[in-house]
Short mmCIF file of C-alpha atoms in Angstrom, two decimals:
data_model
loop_
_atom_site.label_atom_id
_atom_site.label_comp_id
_atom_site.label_asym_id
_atom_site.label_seq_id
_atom_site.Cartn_x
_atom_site.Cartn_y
_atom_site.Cartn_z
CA UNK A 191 28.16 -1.63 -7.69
CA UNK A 192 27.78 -5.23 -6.93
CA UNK A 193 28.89 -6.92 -4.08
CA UNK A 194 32.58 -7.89 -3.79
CA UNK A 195 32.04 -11.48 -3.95
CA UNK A 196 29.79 -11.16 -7.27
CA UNK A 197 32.96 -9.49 -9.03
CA UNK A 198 35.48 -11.74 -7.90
CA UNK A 199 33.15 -14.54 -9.03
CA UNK A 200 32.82 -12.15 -12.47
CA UNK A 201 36.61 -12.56 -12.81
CA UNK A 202 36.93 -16.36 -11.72
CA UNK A 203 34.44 -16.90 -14.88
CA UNK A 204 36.73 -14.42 -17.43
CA UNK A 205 39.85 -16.67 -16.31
CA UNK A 206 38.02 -19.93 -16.76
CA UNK A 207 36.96 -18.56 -20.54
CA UNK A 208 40.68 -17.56 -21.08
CA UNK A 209 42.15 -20.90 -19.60
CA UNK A 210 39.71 -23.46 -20.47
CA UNK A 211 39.50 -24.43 -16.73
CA UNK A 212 35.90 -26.23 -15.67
CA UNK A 213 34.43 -25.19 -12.08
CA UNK A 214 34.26 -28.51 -10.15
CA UNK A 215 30.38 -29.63 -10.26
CA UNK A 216 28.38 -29.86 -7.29
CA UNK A 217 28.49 -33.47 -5.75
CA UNK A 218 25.55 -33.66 -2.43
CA UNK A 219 27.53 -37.10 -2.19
CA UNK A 220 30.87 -35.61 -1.68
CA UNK A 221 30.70 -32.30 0.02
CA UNK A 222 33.74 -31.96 1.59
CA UNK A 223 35.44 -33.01 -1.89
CA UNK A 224 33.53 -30.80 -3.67
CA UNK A 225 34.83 -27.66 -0.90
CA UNK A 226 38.33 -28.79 -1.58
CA UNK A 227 38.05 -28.50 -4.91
CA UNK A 228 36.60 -25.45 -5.74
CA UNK A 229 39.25 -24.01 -3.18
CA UNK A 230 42.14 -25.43 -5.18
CA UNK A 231 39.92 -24.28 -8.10
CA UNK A 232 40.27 -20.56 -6.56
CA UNK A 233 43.65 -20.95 -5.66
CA UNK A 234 44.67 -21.64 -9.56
CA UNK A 235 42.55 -18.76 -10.51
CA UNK A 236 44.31 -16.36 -8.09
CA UNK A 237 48.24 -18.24 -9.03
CA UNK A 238 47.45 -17.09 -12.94
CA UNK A 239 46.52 -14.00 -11.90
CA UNK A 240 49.50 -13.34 -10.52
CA UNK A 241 51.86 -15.13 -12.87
CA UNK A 242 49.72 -12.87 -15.56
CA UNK A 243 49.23 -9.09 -14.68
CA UNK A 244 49.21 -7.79 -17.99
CA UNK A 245 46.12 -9.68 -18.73
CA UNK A 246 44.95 -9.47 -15.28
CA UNK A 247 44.61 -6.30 -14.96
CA UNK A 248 42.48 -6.18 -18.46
CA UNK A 249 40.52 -9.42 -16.93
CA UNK A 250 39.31 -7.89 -13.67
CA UNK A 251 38.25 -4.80 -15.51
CA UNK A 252 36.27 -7.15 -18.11
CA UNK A 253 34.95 -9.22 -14.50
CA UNK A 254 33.84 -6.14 -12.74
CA UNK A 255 32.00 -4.80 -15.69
CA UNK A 256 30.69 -8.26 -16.22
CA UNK A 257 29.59 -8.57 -12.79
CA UNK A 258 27.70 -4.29 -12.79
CA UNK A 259 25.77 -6.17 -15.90
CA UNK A 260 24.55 -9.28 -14.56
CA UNK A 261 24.02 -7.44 -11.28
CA UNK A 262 21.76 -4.83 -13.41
CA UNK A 263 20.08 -7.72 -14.93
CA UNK A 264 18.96 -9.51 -11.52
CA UNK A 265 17.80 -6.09 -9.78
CA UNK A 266 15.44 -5.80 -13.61
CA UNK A 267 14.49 -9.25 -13.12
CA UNK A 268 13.19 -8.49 -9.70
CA UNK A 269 11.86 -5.32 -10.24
CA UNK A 270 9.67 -7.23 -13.48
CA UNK A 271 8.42 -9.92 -10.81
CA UNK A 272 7.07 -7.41 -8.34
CA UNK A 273 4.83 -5.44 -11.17
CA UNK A 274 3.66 -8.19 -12.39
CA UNK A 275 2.83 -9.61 -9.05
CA UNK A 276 2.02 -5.62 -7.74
CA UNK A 277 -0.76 -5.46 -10.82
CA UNK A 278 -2.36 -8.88 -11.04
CA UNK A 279 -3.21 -8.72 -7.47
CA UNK A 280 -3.82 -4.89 -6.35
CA UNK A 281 -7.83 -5.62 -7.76
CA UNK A 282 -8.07 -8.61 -5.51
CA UNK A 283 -6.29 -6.72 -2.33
CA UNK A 284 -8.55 -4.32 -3.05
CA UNK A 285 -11.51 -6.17 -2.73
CA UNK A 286 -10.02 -7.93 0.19
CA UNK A 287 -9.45 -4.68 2.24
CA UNK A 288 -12.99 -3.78 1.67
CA UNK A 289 -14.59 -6.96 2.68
CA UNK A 290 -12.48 -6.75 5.60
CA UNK A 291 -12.93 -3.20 6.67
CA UNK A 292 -17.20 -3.84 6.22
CA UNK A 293 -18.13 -2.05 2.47
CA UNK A 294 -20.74 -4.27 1.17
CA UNK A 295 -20.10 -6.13 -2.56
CA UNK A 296 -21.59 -3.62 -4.89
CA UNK A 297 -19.75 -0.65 -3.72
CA UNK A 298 -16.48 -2.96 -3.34
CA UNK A 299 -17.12 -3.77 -7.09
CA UNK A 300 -17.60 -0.21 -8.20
CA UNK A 301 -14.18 1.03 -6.24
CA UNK A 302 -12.43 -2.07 -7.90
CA UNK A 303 -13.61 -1.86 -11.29
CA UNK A 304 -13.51 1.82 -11.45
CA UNK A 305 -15.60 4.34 -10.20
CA UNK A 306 -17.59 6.62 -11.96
CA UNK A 307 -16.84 10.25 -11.83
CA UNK A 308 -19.53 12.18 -9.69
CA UNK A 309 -19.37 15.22 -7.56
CA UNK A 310 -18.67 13.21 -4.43
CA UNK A 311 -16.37 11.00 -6.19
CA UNK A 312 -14.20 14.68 -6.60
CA UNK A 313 -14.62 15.32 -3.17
CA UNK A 314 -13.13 12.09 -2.12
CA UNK A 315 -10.17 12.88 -4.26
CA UNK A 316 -9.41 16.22 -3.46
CA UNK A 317 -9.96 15.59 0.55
CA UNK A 318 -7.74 12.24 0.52
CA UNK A 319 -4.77 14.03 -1.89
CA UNK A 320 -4.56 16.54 1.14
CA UNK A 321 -1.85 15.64 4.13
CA UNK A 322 -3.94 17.08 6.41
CA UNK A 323 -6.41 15.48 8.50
CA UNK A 324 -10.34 16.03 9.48
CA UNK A 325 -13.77 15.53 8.24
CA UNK A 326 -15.31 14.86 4.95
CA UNK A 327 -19.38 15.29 4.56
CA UNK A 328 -20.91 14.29 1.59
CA UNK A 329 -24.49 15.39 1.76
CA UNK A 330 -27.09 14.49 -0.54
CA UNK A 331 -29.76 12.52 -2.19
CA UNK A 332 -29.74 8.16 -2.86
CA UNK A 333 -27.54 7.65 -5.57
CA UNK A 334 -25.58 10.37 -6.33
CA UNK A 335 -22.43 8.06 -5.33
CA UNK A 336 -21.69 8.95 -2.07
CA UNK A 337 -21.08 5.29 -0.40
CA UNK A 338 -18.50 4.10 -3.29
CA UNK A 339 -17.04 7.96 -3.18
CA UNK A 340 -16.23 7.10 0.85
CA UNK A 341 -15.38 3.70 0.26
CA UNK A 342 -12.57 4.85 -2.47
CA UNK A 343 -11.40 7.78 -0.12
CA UNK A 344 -11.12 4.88 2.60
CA UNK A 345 -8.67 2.65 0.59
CA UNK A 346 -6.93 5.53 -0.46
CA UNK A 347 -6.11 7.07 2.82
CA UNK A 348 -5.74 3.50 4.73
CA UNK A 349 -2.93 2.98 2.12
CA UNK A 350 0.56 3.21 3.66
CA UNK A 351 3.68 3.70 1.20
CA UNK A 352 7.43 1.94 1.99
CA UNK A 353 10.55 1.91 -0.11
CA UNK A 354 11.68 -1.01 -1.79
CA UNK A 355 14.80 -2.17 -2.85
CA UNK A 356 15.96 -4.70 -5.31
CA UNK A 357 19.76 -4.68 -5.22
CA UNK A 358 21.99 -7.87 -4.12
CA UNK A 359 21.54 -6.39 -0.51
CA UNK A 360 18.00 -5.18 -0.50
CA UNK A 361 16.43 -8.11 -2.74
CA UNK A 362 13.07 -5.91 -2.19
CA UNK A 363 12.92 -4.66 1.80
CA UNK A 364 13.71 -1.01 2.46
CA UNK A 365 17.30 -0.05 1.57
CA UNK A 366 19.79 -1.39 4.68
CA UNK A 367 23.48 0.47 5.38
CA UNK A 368 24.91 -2.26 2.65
CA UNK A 369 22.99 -1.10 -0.07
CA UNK A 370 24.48 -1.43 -3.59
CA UNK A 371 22.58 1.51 -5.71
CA UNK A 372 22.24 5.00 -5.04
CA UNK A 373 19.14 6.48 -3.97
CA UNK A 374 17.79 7.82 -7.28
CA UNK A 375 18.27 4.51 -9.45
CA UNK A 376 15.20 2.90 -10.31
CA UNK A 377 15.73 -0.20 -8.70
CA UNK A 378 14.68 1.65 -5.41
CA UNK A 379 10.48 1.58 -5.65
CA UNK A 380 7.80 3.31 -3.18
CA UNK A 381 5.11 0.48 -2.57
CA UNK A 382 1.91 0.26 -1.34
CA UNK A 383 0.07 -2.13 1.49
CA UNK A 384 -3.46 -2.06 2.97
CA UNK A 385 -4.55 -3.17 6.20
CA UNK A 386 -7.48 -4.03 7.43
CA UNK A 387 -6.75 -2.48 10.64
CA UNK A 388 -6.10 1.24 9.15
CA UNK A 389 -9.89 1.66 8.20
CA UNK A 390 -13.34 0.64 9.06
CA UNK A 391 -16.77 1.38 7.32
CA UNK A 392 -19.76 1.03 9.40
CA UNK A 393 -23.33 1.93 9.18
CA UNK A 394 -25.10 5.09 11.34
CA UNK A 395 -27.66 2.75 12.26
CA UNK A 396 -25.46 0.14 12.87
CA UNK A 397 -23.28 2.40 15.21
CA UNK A 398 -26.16 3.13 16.71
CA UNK A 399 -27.54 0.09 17.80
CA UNK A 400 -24.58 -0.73 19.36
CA UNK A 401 -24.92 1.55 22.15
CA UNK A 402 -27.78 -0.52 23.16
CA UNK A 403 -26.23 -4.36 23.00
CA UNK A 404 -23.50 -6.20 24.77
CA UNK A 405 -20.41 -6.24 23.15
CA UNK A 406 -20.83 -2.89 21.04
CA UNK A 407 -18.41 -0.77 22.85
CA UNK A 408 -15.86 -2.78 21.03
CA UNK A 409 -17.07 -1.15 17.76
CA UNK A 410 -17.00 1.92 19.28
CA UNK A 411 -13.35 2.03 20.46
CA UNK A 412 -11.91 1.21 17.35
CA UNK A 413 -13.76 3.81 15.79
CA UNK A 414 -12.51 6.33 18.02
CA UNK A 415 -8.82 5.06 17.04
CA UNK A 416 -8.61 3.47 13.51
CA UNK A 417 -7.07 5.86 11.28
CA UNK A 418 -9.59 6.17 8.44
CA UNK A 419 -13.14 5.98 9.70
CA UNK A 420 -16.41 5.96 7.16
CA UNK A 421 -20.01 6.39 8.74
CA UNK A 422 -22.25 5.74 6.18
CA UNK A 423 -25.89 6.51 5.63
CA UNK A 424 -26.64 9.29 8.37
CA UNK A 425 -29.92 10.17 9.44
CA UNK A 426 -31.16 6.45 9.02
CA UNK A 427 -30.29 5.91 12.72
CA UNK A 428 -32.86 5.89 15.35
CA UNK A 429 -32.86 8.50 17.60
CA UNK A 430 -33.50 8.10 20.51
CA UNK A 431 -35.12 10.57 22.86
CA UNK A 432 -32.69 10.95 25.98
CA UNK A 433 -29.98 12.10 23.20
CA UNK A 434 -27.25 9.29 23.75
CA UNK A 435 -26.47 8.42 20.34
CA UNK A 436 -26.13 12.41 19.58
CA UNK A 437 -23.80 13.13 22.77
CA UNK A 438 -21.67 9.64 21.86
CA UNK A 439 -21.64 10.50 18.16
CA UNK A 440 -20.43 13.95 18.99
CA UNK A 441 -17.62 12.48 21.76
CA UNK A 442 -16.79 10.08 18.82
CA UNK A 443 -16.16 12.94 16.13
CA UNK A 444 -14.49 15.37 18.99
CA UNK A 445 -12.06 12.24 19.78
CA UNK A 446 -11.31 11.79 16.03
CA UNK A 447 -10.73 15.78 15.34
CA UNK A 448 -8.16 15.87 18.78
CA UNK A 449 -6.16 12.94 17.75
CA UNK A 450 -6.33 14.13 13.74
CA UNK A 451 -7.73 10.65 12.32
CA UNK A 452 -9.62 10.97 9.20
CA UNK A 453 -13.41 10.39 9.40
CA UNK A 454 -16.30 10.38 5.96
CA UNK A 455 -19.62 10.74 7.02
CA UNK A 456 -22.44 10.58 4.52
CA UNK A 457 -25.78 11.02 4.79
CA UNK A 458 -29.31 11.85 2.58
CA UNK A 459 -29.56 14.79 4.17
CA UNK A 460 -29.92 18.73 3.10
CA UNK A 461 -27.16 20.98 4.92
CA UNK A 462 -30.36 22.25 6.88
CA UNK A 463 -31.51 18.72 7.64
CA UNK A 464 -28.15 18.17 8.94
CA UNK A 465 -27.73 20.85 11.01
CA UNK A 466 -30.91 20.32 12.21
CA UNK A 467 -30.62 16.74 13.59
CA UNK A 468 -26.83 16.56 14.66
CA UNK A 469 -26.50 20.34 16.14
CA UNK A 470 -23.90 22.98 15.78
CA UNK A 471 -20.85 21.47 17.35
CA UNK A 472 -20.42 18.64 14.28
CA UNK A 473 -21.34 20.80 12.08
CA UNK A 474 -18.84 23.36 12.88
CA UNK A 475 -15.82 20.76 13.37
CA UNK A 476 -16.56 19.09 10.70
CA UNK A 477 -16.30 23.08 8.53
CA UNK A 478 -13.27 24.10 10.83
CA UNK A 479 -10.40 21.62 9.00
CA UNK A 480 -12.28 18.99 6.70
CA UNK A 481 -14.84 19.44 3.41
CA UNK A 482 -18.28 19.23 3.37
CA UNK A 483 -20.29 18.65 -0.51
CA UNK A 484 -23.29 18.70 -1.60
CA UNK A 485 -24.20 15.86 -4.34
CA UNK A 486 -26.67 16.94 -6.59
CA UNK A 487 -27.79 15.51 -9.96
CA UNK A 488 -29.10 12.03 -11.35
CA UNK A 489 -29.20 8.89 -9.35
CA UNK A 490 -26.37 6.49 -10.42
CA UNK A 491 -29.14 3.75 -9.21
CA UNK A 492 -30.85 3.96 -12.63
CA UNK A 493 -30.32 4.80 -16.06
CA UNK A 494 -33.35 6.92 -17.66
CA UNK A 495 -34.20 3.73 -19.03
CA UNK A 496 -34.95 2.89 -15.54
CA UNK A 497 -31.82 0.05 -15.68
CA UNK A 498 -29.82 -0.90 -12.51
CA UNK A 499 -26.18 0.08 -12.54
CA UNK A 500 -23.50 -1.52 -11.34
CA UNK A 501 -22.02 1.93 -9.87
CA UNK A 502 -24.59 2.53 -7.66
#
């Protein structure tokens, strides 16, 4: 139901159809003349109204249904604007998340202009379409899609969804206490927004390097606390030989697993391989609430034609 206002203004219109009677024009020159007018203009309306009840009483049904329309029209109207705007500019906030959050241009291409379907790429999904939280390993060799398969399951699970609403009251926030339509009409939307600040993608060997340099606990502490975290590329870290970036990376992944944050690790690594270099203790956390997968098959990096592709 519209507002009150909107209806009464419904059946001022109906009487000034019936009557003949113009609304007094807008004059920025006049303002106060223009006020008193459109009061005495009201006051008319309301003196046939009640000089007239027969008809009244079949103009303010005529007004109120008047005013449901055109209020059913404007929450359409706005609804229209924000898919248009939602779709011509999800690609390019997209992108824009991506660049922010560190994925590099190809794989921010592939995620944006659709990713190819690949074993890892079917991990992602299933792991981010859980409400859970934990670990997801995707383990195998170059281009088998495992960089744009985290980078997709980073966007998706940095995503946060609010209601929307696009009555008189609303005009698109969440629904307040005045709100004119009922909780199941479609004027009431769930939305989407990314922030940079929800994910980060960073290198193993760049995580690893900044152990040694000033300034790198920074990167550090916001991966121990942003809520989607992607380390890309393990086992192309140095390691070094008194164990630091093994006991940090393990404090890192502990941290993540206590305060259920999301983390993707990839790496070009066998199970064995992986066991092997990052002990027990990941592996196990990593099995105990998240997915591991092993990619297998062709390279996405060539074609058998030996052509680059853009999916890589």
């Amino acid at each position: 139901m519209p507002k009150p206002s909107h209806i009464d203004a419904a059946i001022d219109r109906e009487v000034e159809e019936i009557t003949g009677w113009e609304r007094p024009t807008l004059d920025t020159s006049d303002m106060l003349g223009f006020l008193r007018r459109s009061s005495e203009h009201r006051e008319r309306i309301r003196a046939w109204l009640e000089a007239n009840p027969e008809q009244a009483a079949e103009v303010r049904r005529r007004g109120t249904e008047r005013a449901i329309r055109e209020h059913s029209q404007r929450v359409i109207e706005r609804l229209d604007a924000w898919d248009e705007g939602r779709r011509g500019g999800a690609s390019a906030a997209v992108a824009a998340f991506l660049a922010a959050v560190g994925v590099g241009a190809r794989s921010r291409d592939a995620v944006v202009g659709g990713v190819a379907p690949t074993q890892a790429l079917d991990a992602a999904r299933a792991w981010a379409g859980t409400n859970g939280t934990g670990a997801l390993l995707l383990l195998g060799p170059r281009g088998t899609g495992k960089t744009v398969a985290a980078s997709w399951a980073l966007t998706a699970c940095a995503t946060t969804r609010f209601h929307r609403c696009f009555c008189d009251a609303c005009n698109g926030v969440e629904a307040t206490r005045d709100c004119l339509i009922e909780e199941a009409h479609p004027g009431r939307v769930v939305d989407e927004r990314l922030a940079a600040h929800h994910g980060l993608f960073v290198k193993a060997g760049e995580l690893c390097s900044a152990l040694h340099r000033p300034g790198g606990e920074e990167l550090w502490s916001r991966a121990r606390r942003v809520r989607v975290l992607v380390i890309d590329d393990l086992g192309r870290e140095y390691s070094d030989q008194h164990g630091r970036w093994l006991s940090e990376l393990d404090l890192l992944i502990d941290d993540r697993h206590e305060a259920r944050l999301r983390t993707v690790l990839t790496g070009n690594l066998t199970p064995e391989e992986f066991k092997a270099r990052y002990g027990e203790r990941i592996a196990d956390r990593i099995r105990q609430d998240g997915r591991v997968c092993i990619c297998n098959g062709e390279s996405l990096r060539r074609s058998p034609l030996g052509e680059e592709r853009r999916s890589a």
